[in-house]
CSV table of C-alpha atoms in Angstrom, one decimal:
chain,number,residue,atom,x,y,z
I,1,MET,CA,8.3,-33.8,5.1
I,2,SER,CA,9.1,-37.3,6.0
I,3,GLN,CA,10.6,-39.5,4.7
I,4,PRO,CA,7.7,-41.8,3.3
I,5,GLU,CA,7.0,-39.6,1.2
I,6,GLU,CA,10.6,-38.6,0.3
I,7,SER,CA,11.5,-42.1,-1.2
I,8,SER,CA,8.1,-42.7,-3.1
I,9,ARG,CA,8.4,-39.9,-5.4
I,10,GLN,CA,9.9,-41.2,-7.9
I,11,PRO,CA,11.5,-39.5,-11.4
I,12,PRO,CA,8.8,-38.7,-13.9
I,13,ASP,CA,9.5,-41.3,-17.0
I,14,PRO,CA,10.1,-39.8,-20.4
I,15,GLU,CA,7.6,-41.8,-22.7
I,16,ASN,CA,5.2,-40.4,-20.1
I,17,GLN,CA,6.5,-37.7,-19.9
I,18,ILE,CA,6.2,-36.3,-23.3
I,19,GLU,CA,2.8,-37.9,-24.5
I,20,SER,CA,1.3,-36.4,-21.3
I,21,ASN,CA,2.7,-33.1,-22.1
I,22,ASP,CA,2.4,-30.4,-25.5
I,23,HIS,CA,5.1,-31.0,-27.2
I,24,SER,CA,5.9,-27.1,-28.1
I,25,GLU,CA,6.1,-26.8,-24.4
I,26,ALA,CA,8.0,-29.5,-23.3
I,27,LEU,CA,10.5,-28.6,-26.1
I,28,ASP,CA,10.3,-24.4,-25.9
I,29,ASP,CA,13.5,-22.2,-25.8
I,30,SER,CA,12.5,-20.0,-22.8
I,31,SER,CA,15.2,-19.1,-21.7
I,32,SER,CA,15.4,-16.7,-25.0
I,33,ASP,CA,12.3,-17.5,-26.6
I,34,THR,CA,9.1,-15.1,-26.8
I,35,THR,CA,5.9,-17.0,-25.8
I,36,SER,CA,2.8,-16.8,-27.1
I,37,GLU,CA,1.5,-16.0,-23.8
I,38,GLU,CA,3.9,-13.2,-23.3
I,39,ILE,CA,3.2,-11.7,-27.1
I,40,GLN,CA,-1.3,-12.1,-26.5
I,41,HIS,CA,-1.4,-11.2,-22.9
I,42,SER,CA,1.9,-8.8,-22.2
I,43,PRO,CA,1.2,-4.6,-23.2
I,44,GLU,CA,4.5,-3.9,-24.0
I,45,GLY,CA,5.2,-7.6,-25.6
I,46,CYS,CA,1.8,-6.2,-28.1
I,47,LEU,CA,3.7,-3.1,-28.4
I,48,ASN,CA,7.2,-4.5,-29.5
I,49,TRP,CA,6.8,-7.6,-31.7
I,50,ARG,CA,5.7,-4.8,-34.0
I,51,VAL,CA,9.3,-3.7,-34.5
I,52,MET,CA,11.4,-7.1,-33.8
I,53,PRO,CA,13.7,-7.5,-37.2
I,54,PRO,CA,12.2,-10.2,-39.7
I,55,ASP,CA,13.7,-13.7,-38.8
I,56,ASP,CA,12.6,-12.9,-34.7
I,57,LEU,CA,9.5,-12.9,-36.5
I,58,LEU,CA,9.4,-16.2,-38.1
I,59,ASP,CA,10.9,-17.8,-35.0
I,60,LEU,CA,7.3,-15.9,-33.1
I,61,THR,CA,4.8,-17.6,-36.4
I,62,MET,CA,6.4,-21.0,-35.8
I,63,CYS,CA,4.5,-20.5,-31.7
I,64,SER,CA,1.8,-19.8,-32.7
I,65,ASN,CA,-1.5,-19.7,-35.2
I,66,ASP,CA,-2.7,-16.3,-34.3
I,67,LEU,CA,1.1,-14.6,-33.6
I,68,LYS,CA,0.7,-16.5,-37.5
I,69,GLN,CA,-2.1,-14.1,-38.3
I,70,LYS,CA,-0.4,-11.8,-36.5
I,71,VAL,CA,2.8,-11.0,-38.3
I,72,ARG,CA,1.0,-11.1,-42.4
I,73,THR,CA,-0.5,-8.0,-41.1
I,74,LEU,CA,2.9,-6.7,-40.8
I,75,VAL,CA,4.2,-5.1,-44.1
I,76,LEU,CA,6.8,-7.8,-44.2
I,77,GLY,CA,7.3,-8.9,-47.9
I,78,ILE,CA,10.1,-11.8,-49.7
I,79,THR,CA,12.0,-9.7,-51.8
I,80,ARG,CA,14.7,-13.0,-52.8
I,81,ILE,CA,14.9,-17.0,-52.8
I,82,THR,CA,18.7,-18.9,-53.6
I,83,PHE,CA,18.6,-22.4,-52.6
I,84,ASN,CA,22.3,-23.7,-51.3
I,85,ASP,CA,22.9,-27.7,-51.5
I,86,GLY,CA,20.4,-27.8,-48.7
I,87,GLN,CA,20.3,-24.7,-47.1
I,88,LEU,CA,17.8,-22.2,-48.3
I,89,ALA,CA,18.2,-18.3,-48.3
I,90,ILE,CA,15.0,-16.2,-48.0
I,91,CYS,CA,15.2,-11.9,-47.7
I,92,VAL,CA,13.5,-10.2,-46.9
I,93,SER,CA,12.3,-6.7,-46.6
I,94,ASN,CA,9.1,-3.6,-45.8
I,95,ARG,CA,6.9,-3.6,-49.1
I,96,ASP,CA,7.0,0.2,-48.6
I,97,PHE,CA,10.1,-0.1,-50.2
I,98,ASP,CA,13.5,1.0,-47.6
I,99,ASN,CA,16.5,-0.2,-49.4
I,100,ASP,CA,16.7,-2.7,-46.6
I,101,GLU,CA,16.7,-6.2,-46.2
I,102,THR,CA,16.9,-9.1,-43.6
I,103,ARG,CA,17.7,-12.8,-45.2
I,104,ILE,CA,17.4,-15.2,-42.8
I,105,ASP,CA,18.9,-18.4,-43.3
I,106,LEU,CA,17.2,-21.9,-43.1
I,107,GLU,CA,18.6,-25.1,-43.5
I,108,ILE,CA,17.2,-28.7,-43.6
I,109,VAL,CA,18.6,-31.6,-42.6
I,110,GLN,CA,16.9,-35.4,-42.7
I,111,GLN,CA,17.5,-36.6,-39.7
I,112,GLU,CA,17.5,-40.8,-39.7
I,113,SER,CA,13.9,-43.3,-39.0
I,114,LEU,CA,14.3,-44.4,-35.3
I,115,PRO,CA,11.3,-46.4,-33.5
I,116,SER,CA,8.2,-44.7,-33.1
I,117,LYS,CA,8.7,-44.5,-28.7
I,118,LEU,CA,12.8,-43.9,-29.5
I,119,THR,CA,11.5,-40.6,-31.0
I,120,ARG,CA,10.1,-39.6,-28.2
I,121,ILE,CA,12.4,-40.3,-25.3
I,122,THR,CA,15.2,-38.7,-27.6
I,123,SER,CA,13.3,-35.4,-28.5
I,124,TYR,CA,12.5,-35.1,-24.8
I,125,LEU,CA,16.1,-35.6,-23.7
I,126,ARG,CA,17.1,-33.0,-27.1
I,127,SER,CA,15.1,-30.4,-25.5
I,128,ARG,CA,15.8,-31.0,-21.4
I,129,ILE,CA,19.0,-31.1,-22.0
I,130,TRP,CA,20.9,-29.4,-25.3
I,131,ARG,CA,18.3,-26.5,-25.5
I,132,LYS,CA,19.4,-24.7,-28.0
I,133,PHE,CA,16.0,-27.2,-30.2
I,134,VAL,CA,13.1,-26.4,-29.9
I,135,LEU,CA,9.7,-27.6,-31.5
I,136,ARG,CA,7.5,-24.7,-33.3
I,137,LYS,CA,5.2,-25.8,-36.0
I,138,ILE,CA,5.2,-24.8,-40.0
I,139,ASN,CA,2.6,-24.8,-42.4
I,140,GLY,CA,0.8,-27.1,-39.3
I,141,MET,CA,3.3,-30.0,-39.0
I,142,ASP,CA,5.8,-30.5,-36.3
I,143,TYR,CA,9.4,-29.8,-36.3
I,144,GLU,CA,12.4,-30.0,-34.1
I,145,VAL,CA,14.2,-26.7,-34.8
I,146,GLU,CA,17.6,-25.3,-34.3
I,147,LYS,CA,18.5,-21.8,-34.1
I,148,VAL,CA,22.0,-20.3,-34.3
I,149,ASN,CA,22.9,-16.9,-33.2
I,150,HIS,CA,25.3,-15.3,-35.4
I,151,ASN,CA,26.8,-11.1,-34.9
I,152,ASP,CA,24.8,-8.3,-36.7
I,153,TYR,CA,26.9,-9.0,-40.8
I,154,GLY,CA,25.5,-6.2,-42.6
I,155,ILE,CA,26.6,-5.6,-46.6
I,156,ASP,CA,26.2,-2.2,-47.9
I,157,LEU,CA,26.1,-1.4,-51.8
I,158,THR,CA,25.2,1.8,-53.7
I,159,PHE,CA,23.7,1.2,-57.7
I,160,ASP,CA,22.6,4.1,-59.6
I,161,GLY,CA,22.1,6.6,-56.6
I,162,PHE,CA,21.0,4.5,-54.0
I,163,ASN,CA,22.1,2.9,-51.0
I,164,TYR,CA,21.5,-0.3,-50.2
I,165,ARG,CA,21.5,-2.9,-48.0
I,166,VAL,CA,22.0,-6.7,-47.1
I,167,VAL,CA,21.6,-8.4,-43.4
I,168,ASN,CA,22.6,-11.1,-44.6
I,169,PHE,CA,21.9,-12.8,-41.4
I,170,ARG,CA,20.8,-12.8,-37.8
I,171,LYS,CA,19.8,-15.9,-37.0
I,172,GLU,CA,20.2,-19.4,-38.8
I,173,PHE,CA,17.3,-22.3,-37.8
I,174,ILE,CA,18.1,-25.7,-38.6
I,175,ILE,CA,14.9,-28.0,-39.2
I,176,TYR,CA,15.1,-31.7,-38.7
I,177,THR,CA,13.1,-34.0,-40.7
I,178,HIS,CA,12.8,-37.6,-42.4
I,179,ASP,CA,11.0,-36.0,-45.8
I,180,THR,CA,13.5,-32.9,-46.9
I,181,THR,CA,10.7,-33.4,-50.2
I,182,THR,CA,7.5,-32.4,-47.7
I,183,ALA,CA,9.7,-30.1,-45.2
I,184,HIS,CA,10.2,-27.3,-47.9
I,185,GLU,CA,6.7,-26.9,-49.0
I,186,ASN,CA,5.8,-27.1,-46.2
I,187,VAL,CA,8.9,-24.3,-44.8
I,188,LEU,CA,7.9,-22.4,-48.4
I,189,ARG,CA,4.3,-22.1,-48.2
I,190,HIS,CA,4.9,-20.8,-44.5
I,191,VAL,CA,6.9,-18.3,-45.6
I,192,PHE,CA,5.1,-16.9,-48.1
I,193,PHE,CA,2.4,-16.7,-46.4
I,194,VAL,CA,3.6,-15.1,-43.5
I,195,PHE,CA,5.3,-12.4,-46.0
I,196,ALA,CA,3.0,-11.8,-48.1
I,197,ASN,CA,4.8,-9.6,-50.9
I,198,PRO,CA,2.1,-9.3,-54.3
I,199,THR,CA,5.6,-7.9,-55.8
I,200,PRO,CA,6.9,-10.2,-58.1
I,201,LEU,CA,10.8,-11.6,-56.1
I,202,PHE,CA,13.9,-9.7,-57.2
I,203,TYR,CA,16.0,-12.4,-57.6
I,204,LEU,CA,15.2,-16.5,-57.6
I,205,ASP,CA,18.3,-19.2,-57.6
I,206,LEU,CA,17.1,-22.8,-57.5
I,207,ARG,CA,20.4,-23.8,-58.6
I,208,GLY,CA,20.8,-25.4,-55.2
I,209,ILE,CA,18.5,-28.0,-55.7
I,210,GLN,CA,19.6,-31.0,-53.8
I,211,SER,CA,18.7,-34.1,-56.2
I,212,GLU,CA,15.7,-35.7,-53.9
I,213,ASN,CA,14.0,-32.0,-53.9
I,214,PHE,CA,14.8,-32.1,-57.5
I,215,ASP,CA,10.0,-31.6,-58.3
I,216,VAL,CA,10.8,-28.8,-55.3
I,217,PRO,CA,11.4,-25.5,-58.1
I,218,THR,CA,7.8,-26.1,-60.7
I,219,LYS,CA,5.9,-26.8,-57.2
I,220,LEU,CA,7.4,-23.3,-56.3
I,221,VAL,CA,6.9,-21.7,-59.6
I,222,GLY,CA,3.4,-23.2,-60.3
I,223,LEU,CA,2.7,-21.8,-57.1
I,224,TYR,CA,2.7,-18.1,-56.6
I,225,ASP,CA,2.8,-15.4,-58.9
I,226,GLN,CA,5.9,-13.5,-57.3
I,227,CYS,CA,8.2,-16.6,-58.5
I,228,ARG,CA,5.7,-17.1,-62.0
I,229,GLN,CA,6.6,-13.3,-62.5
I,230,CYS,CA,10.1,-12.8,-60.9
I,231,THR,CA,11.9,-11.1,-64.4
I,232,CYS,CA,15.5,-12.4,-62.5
I,233,LEU,CA,16.6,-16.8,-62.3
I,234,ALA,CA,19.3,-18.4,-61.8
I,235,ILE,CA,18.7,-22.5,-62.6
I,236,GLY,CA,21.5,-25.3,-62.7
I,237,VAL,CA,20.2,-28.4,-64.7
I,238,ARG,CA,23.2,-31.6,-63.7
I,239,LYS,CA,21.4,-34.5,-63.9
I,240,ASN,CA,19.0,-35.5,-66.4
I,241,GLU,CA,16.5,-35.7,-64.5
I,242,PHE,CA,17.1,-31.5,-64.5
I,243,VAL,CA,16.0,-31.6,-67.8
I,244,GLU,CA,12.6,-32.2,-67.6
I,245,GLN,CA,11.6,-30.3,-64.2
I,246,ALA,CA,14.4,-27.4,-65.7
I,247,HIS,CA,11.7,-26.7,-69.0
I,248,LYS,CA,9.2,-26.4,-67.4
I,249,THR,CA,10.7,-24.0,-64.6
I,250,LEU,CA,11.2,-21.9,-67.7
I,251,GLU,CA,8.2,-21.8,-68.9
I,252,MET,CA,6.1,-20.6,-66.7
I,253,MET,CA,8.0,-17.8,-65.6
I,254,THR,CA,7.1,-15.7,-68.7
I,255,GLU,CA,8.1,-12.1,-67.2
I,256,LEU,CA,11.8,-13.4,-67.8
I,257,LYS,CA,14.6,-11.2,-69.2
I,258,ASN,CA,17.6,-12.6,-67.3
I,259,LEU,CA,18.6,-16.1,-67.0
I,260,ASN,CA,22.0,-17.9,-65.0
I,261,ILE,CA,22.2,-21.2,-65.8
I,262,ASP,CA,24.8,-23.9,-64.9
I,263,ILE,CA,24.3,-26.9,-67.5
I,264,SER,CA,26.4,-30.2,-66.6
I,265,LEU,CA,25.1,-32.6,-68.6
I,266,THR,CA,26.4,-35.6,-71.1
I,267,GLU,CA,25.4,-36.7,-73.8
I,268,THR,CA,23.1,-34.4,-74.1
I,269,GLU,CA,22.7,-30.8,-75.1
I,270,PHE,CA,20.4,-28.4,-72.8
I,271,PHE,CA,18.2,-25.7,-74.4
I,272,SER,CA,15.2,-24.1,-74.4
I,273,PRO,CA,13.1,-21.3,-76.1
I,274,ARG,CA,13.3,-19.2,-73.6
I,275,MET,CA,16.8,-18.7,-74.0
I,276,CYS,CA,16.5,-17.3,-77.3
I,277,GLN,CA,14.1,-13.8,-75.6
I,278,ILE,CA,16.3,-13.1,-72.5
I,279,ASP,CA,17.9,-9.1,-72.4
I,280,HIS,CA,21.3,-11.0,-70.2
I,281,LEU,CA,22.0,-14.7,-70.4
I,282,ASN,CA,24.7,-16.9,-69.2
I,283,VAL,CA,25.7,-20.3,-69.6
I,284,VAL,CA,28.1,-22.4,-67.0
I,285,TYR,CA,28.6,-25.0,-70.2
I,286,HIS,CA,31.6,-27.1,-68.3
I,287,LYS,CA,32.7,-27.8,-71.5
I,288,ASN,CA,28.7,-29.6,-72.9
I,289,ALA,CA,28.3,-28.1,-76.5
I,290,ILE,CA,25.8,-26.0,-77.7
I,291,SER,CA,24.5,-25.9,-81.1
I,292,GLU,CA,24.9,-24.2,-84.3
I,293,LYS,CA,21.4,-23.9,-84.4
I,294,ASN,CA,20.7,-23.6,-80.9
I,295,LEU,CA,23.6,-19.9,-81.2
I,296,LEU,CA,22.2,-18.2,-83.7
I,297,SER,CA,18.6,-18.6,-82.6
I,298,LEU,CA,19.4,-16.3,-79.5
I,299,ASN,CA,18.2,-12.3,-79.8
I,300,CYS,CA,20.0,-11.6,-76.2
I,301,GLU,CA,21.3,-8.2,-75.5
I,302,THR,CA,24.1,-9.7,-73.6
I,303,ILE,CA,25.3,-13.5,-73.5
I,304,LYS,CA,28.5,-15.0,-71.9
I,305,LEU,CA,29.3,-18.8,-72.6
I,306,TRP,CA,31.7,-20.4,-70.2
I,307,SER,CA,33.7,-23.0,-70.5
I,308,VAL,CA,31.4,-24.4,-73.4
I,309,THR,CA,32.1,-26.8,-76.8
I,310,ILE,CA,31.2,-25.1,-79.5
I,311,THR,CA,32.8,-24.6,-83.4
I,312,ALA,CA,34.8,-22.4,-85.7
I,313,THR,CA,32.2,-21.8,-88.2
I,314,ALA,CA,29.3,-21.5,-86.0
I,315,LEU,CA,31.0,-18.6,-85.0
I,316,ASN,CA,32.2,-16.9,-88.2
I,317,LEU,CA,28.1,-17.3,-89.4
I,318,PHE,CA,27.3,-15.2,-85.8
I,319,ILE,CA,28.6,-12.6,-86.8
I,320,LYS,CA,27.1,-12.9,-90.7
I,321,LYS,CA,23.7,-13.1,-88.9
I,322,TRP,CA,24.2,-9.8,-86.9
I,323,LEU,CA,26.0,-8.5,-90.1
I,324,LYS,CA,22.5,-8.8,-91.4
I,325,SER,CA,20.7,-7.5,-89.2
I,326,THR,CA,19.7,-3.4,-88.3
I,327,LYS,CA,18.9,-4.4,-85.2
I,328,LYS,CA,20.8,-3.1,-82.3
I,329,ARG,CA,20.1,-4.5,-79.5
I,330,PHE,CA,22.7,-6.5,-79.6
I,331,ARG,CA,26.4,-6.0,-77.6
I,332,TYR,CA,28.2,-9.1,-77.3
I,333,LEU,CA,28.1,-12.7,-77.5
I,334,GLU,CA,31.9,-13.1,-74.6
I,335,ILE,CA,33.3,-16.8,-74.0
I,336,PRO,CA,35.7,-16.5,-71.9
I,337,ILE,CA,37.1,-20.0,-71.6
I,338,ILE,CA,36.2,-22.0,-75.2
I,339,TYR,CA,36.9,-25.3,-76.2
I,340,LEU,CA,36.1,-25.8,-80.1
I,341,ASP,CA,35.4,-29.0,-81.1
I,342,PRO,CA,37.9,-30.8,-82.4
I,343,ASP,CA,35.7,-31.7,-86.4
I,344,ASP,CA,35.6,-27.7,-86.8
I,345,SER,CA,38.6,-26.0,-85.3
I,346,ASP,CA,40.2,-23.6,-88.0
I,347,GLN,CA,40.6,-20.2,-86.2
I,348,ASN,CA,41.3,-19.4,-89.7
I,349,GLU,CA,37.1,-20.3,-89.9
I,350,ILE,CA,35.7,-17.7,-88.1
I,351,MET,CA,36.8,-15.2,-90.2
I,352,LYS,CA,36.6,-16.9,-92.6
I,353,ASP,CA,35.0,-14.5,-95.8
I,354,LEU,CA,34.5,-11.1,-93.1
I,355,ASN,CA,36.1,-8.0,-94.4
I,356,VAL,CA,37.5,-6.9,-91.3
I,357,LYS,CA,40.4,-4.0,-90.7
I,358,LYS,CA,42.7,-3.8,-87.7
I,359,PHE,CA,42.5,-1.1,-84.8
I,360,ASP,CA,41.7,2.6,-86.2
I,361,ASP,CA,42.0,5.2,-83.2
I,362,LEU,CA,40.0,6.9,-85.5
I,363,GLN,CA,37.3,4.8,-86.2
I,364,ARG,CA,37.4,3.7,-82.1
I,365,ALA,CA,38.9,3.3,-78.5
I,366,VAL,CA,41.1,1.4,-77.1
I,367,PHE,CA,38.8,-0.3,-74.1
I,368,TYR,CA,35.3,-1.6,-74.8
I,369,LYS,CA,33.3,-0.7,-71.6
I,370,ARG,CA,30.5,-3.3,-70.7
I,371,TYR,CA,28.8,-4.4,-67.6
I,372,ASP,CA,28.5,-7.5,-65.9
I,373,TRP,CA,24.8,-7.8,-65.1
I,374,SER,CA,24.5,-8.7,-61.1
I,375,TYR,CA,22.0,-11.6,-61.0
I,376,GLU,CA,22.5,-11.6,-57.9
I,377,LEU,CA,20.4,-8.2,-57.8
I,378,ASN,CA,19.0,-8.0,-60.7
I,379,CYS,CA,20.6,-5.2,-62.2
I,380,THR,CA,23.8,-3.5,-63.9
I,381,GLY,CA,27.0,-4.2,-62.0
I,382,GLN,CA,30.4,-3.0,-62.1
I,383,CYS,CA,32.2,-1.9,-65.2
I,384,ARG,CA,34.5,-3.7,-66.9
I,385,TYR,CA,37.6,-2.6,-69.3
I,386,ILE,CA,38.6,-4.6,-72.5
I,387,ASN,CA,41.2,-3.6,-73.8
I,388,CYS,CA,40.8,-4.4,-77.2
I,389,ARG,CA,43.9,-3.2,-79.5
I,390,ASN,CA,45.0,-5.6,-80.7
I,391,GLY,CA,40.7,-7.2,-81.4
I,392,LEU,CA,39.9,-6.5,-85.4
I,393,ASP,CA,37.0,-4.8,-86.7
I,394,ILE,CA,33.4,-5.3,-88.4
I,395,THR,CA,31.1,-2.5,-90.1
I,396,ARG,CA,27.9,-3.7,-91.3
I,397,SER,CA,25.6,-1.7,-93.3
I,398,ASP,CA,24.1,0.2,-91.2
I,399,GLY,CA,26.9,2.8,-89.4
I,400,ALA,CA,27.3,0.2,-86.7
I,401,LEU,CA,30.9,-1.5,-85.8
I,402,ALA,CA,32.0,-4.5,-83.7
I,403,THR,CA,35.8,-6.0,-83.0
I,404,ILE,CA,36.6,-9.5,-82.5
I,405,VAL,CA,39.1,-10.8,-79.7
I,406,SER,CA,39.6,-14.2,-79.9
I,407,SER,CA,42.7,-16.3,-79.5
I,408,THR,CA,42.5,-20.7,-79.6
I,409,SER,CA,40.6,-20.2,-75.7
I,410,PHE,CA,38.7,-17.8,-75.0
I,411,PHE,CA,36.3,-15.5,-78.2
I,412,TYR,CA,34.9,-11.6,-77.9
I,413,PHE,CA,32.6,-10.2,-80.1
I,414,PHE,CA,31.7,-6.5,-78.6
I,415,VAL,CA,28.4,-4.0,-80.6
I,416,TRP,CA,29.9,-0.5,-80.3
I,417,HIS,CA,27.7,1.0,-79.3
I,418,GLU,CA,29.4,4.1,-78.0
I,419,ARG,CA,32.7,4.0,-79.9
I,420,PHE,CA,34.4,6.9,-77.6
I,421,PRO,CA,33.7,5.4,-74.1
I,422,GLU,CA,34.9,6.4,-71.3
I,423,GLN,CA,38.5,4.7,-70.0
I,424,PRO,CA,40.1,3.5,-67.7
I,425,LYS,CA,42.5,6.1,-65.9
I,426,ASP,CA,44.9,2.7,-64.2
I,427,HIS,CA,45.7,0.4,-66.9
I,428,VAL,CA,47.4,-2.7,-66.3
I,429,PRO,CA,49.3,-4.6,-68.9
I,430,PHE,CA,48.9,-8.0,-68.4
I,431,CYS,CA,45.1,-7.7,-68.1
I,432,ASP,CA,45.4,-7.5,-72.0
I,433,TYR,CA,44.1,-9.7,-74.0
C-alpha cells in the first residue's frame, strides 16, 4: 500500500459511526452471547437453545423479536416475583412443575441525563472499551444492559415430602435507564410475555418498591391474572403515598390467603378489610397502633403482630371474643414485641373477668407446637415449640382449651387443637417464656 493511501485513512468518527450502524449490532457482546443470526441459521443452535437455562433464554429474547416468539413456545412460566430496593427478581420454572426454579435478578438503575450527542458517543465508547455493556430490546425499547455472571448456586429444600430446588441465580442483568418507572413496566411486560404461565404466582413480594415507582404494583396486579390470583403477598406501606396504592392492590387480589405486611407510617393506622379473612397474617408495625375495633375484626387462622402498639383492653376483648365463639379456625395470636398504650397498659386488664387456671399436665402438654408460615415458598414452614408451663389456661364452653403467655414485652394466645402434640427432645431453658 502506498504512503498517500495510508495517510488518507482516518479513524472513524464515533458520532457518525453510531448513526450509521444499528445500535444492537454496535453494542452486542459477541464474545459471550449467541446472536440472532446464529440461532436462526445454525442447526446446532436450533437444537441447543431449547435446553438453555431460563436466564440465558431471557438474554436471547432481548436480541430479536424472532427469538422472543420462539422462547415463548417453551413450557416455562414465572412462579414468583420479588422487588427489593430497585432490584427485581423473578423465578422461572418448567410449567410441568419439575420442582426446579431458576432465579433471575434484574436491577434497574437510574441513569443521569446527558446531551444527545454525548450520549451516543458514550454508548459507542462503552461498547468498544467495556464489553460487558450491551444494547438489548425490552418490550420494544432499547436499553443499555450490563450482564454479571455468577457461579451456580442452589438451595435444596424439602416440604411435605417433596424435594424442591431453587437455583438462586447464575446471571444478573443491570438495566440502565432515564425513566425507572417505564423500565419496570417494560421489563414486566417482556418477562410475562416470554415466560407466560396460566397458573397464578406462588408468591408476590412488593415490599422493595421505591417511592418513585410506588404505582408499579397496582399496574402489575391490574394487568396480569397470574398476579391478581396469587394467594400469597408481601407488601410494604412505609410512606403515606403508598396507602392508597396498597388498598387498591389488596382489593384486586381476590384469591389472597396469606399476607405479610410491613407498616411504617406516622399518625396513620393502616388497615384493610382484606386483612380480616386471611388465613395467615403477619404484620410488622414498627410501633404503629392497631385499634381495638380492627383487632376484633380479624378472623384469621394465625395472626402475628410485630412491634405493635395496642391496649390491654383490646387483648382482653380478643380473648373474650374467642370464648363466645364456637369456630375452630383460629390457632394463635402472637405478639413477640408489644408496646402497650400508655393510657391502657395495666397487665391486670388483660386477664379481667377471665376464669384462668395454672398449668395442669393432665390437661395439656408443656410445649405448644406451632408452624411458621413460609411466605416466600407459600407453604408450611418449620415448626417451633413454645414453653407454656408458666402460661394461664382458659376453657371454652365447647371444651376448647387455650393458653395465655404474657409479660410487659410480649403476648401469646395459643389454642390447643391437639392437647398433647409431639414434644421437643432437646429443651433449651433460656428460650422459655
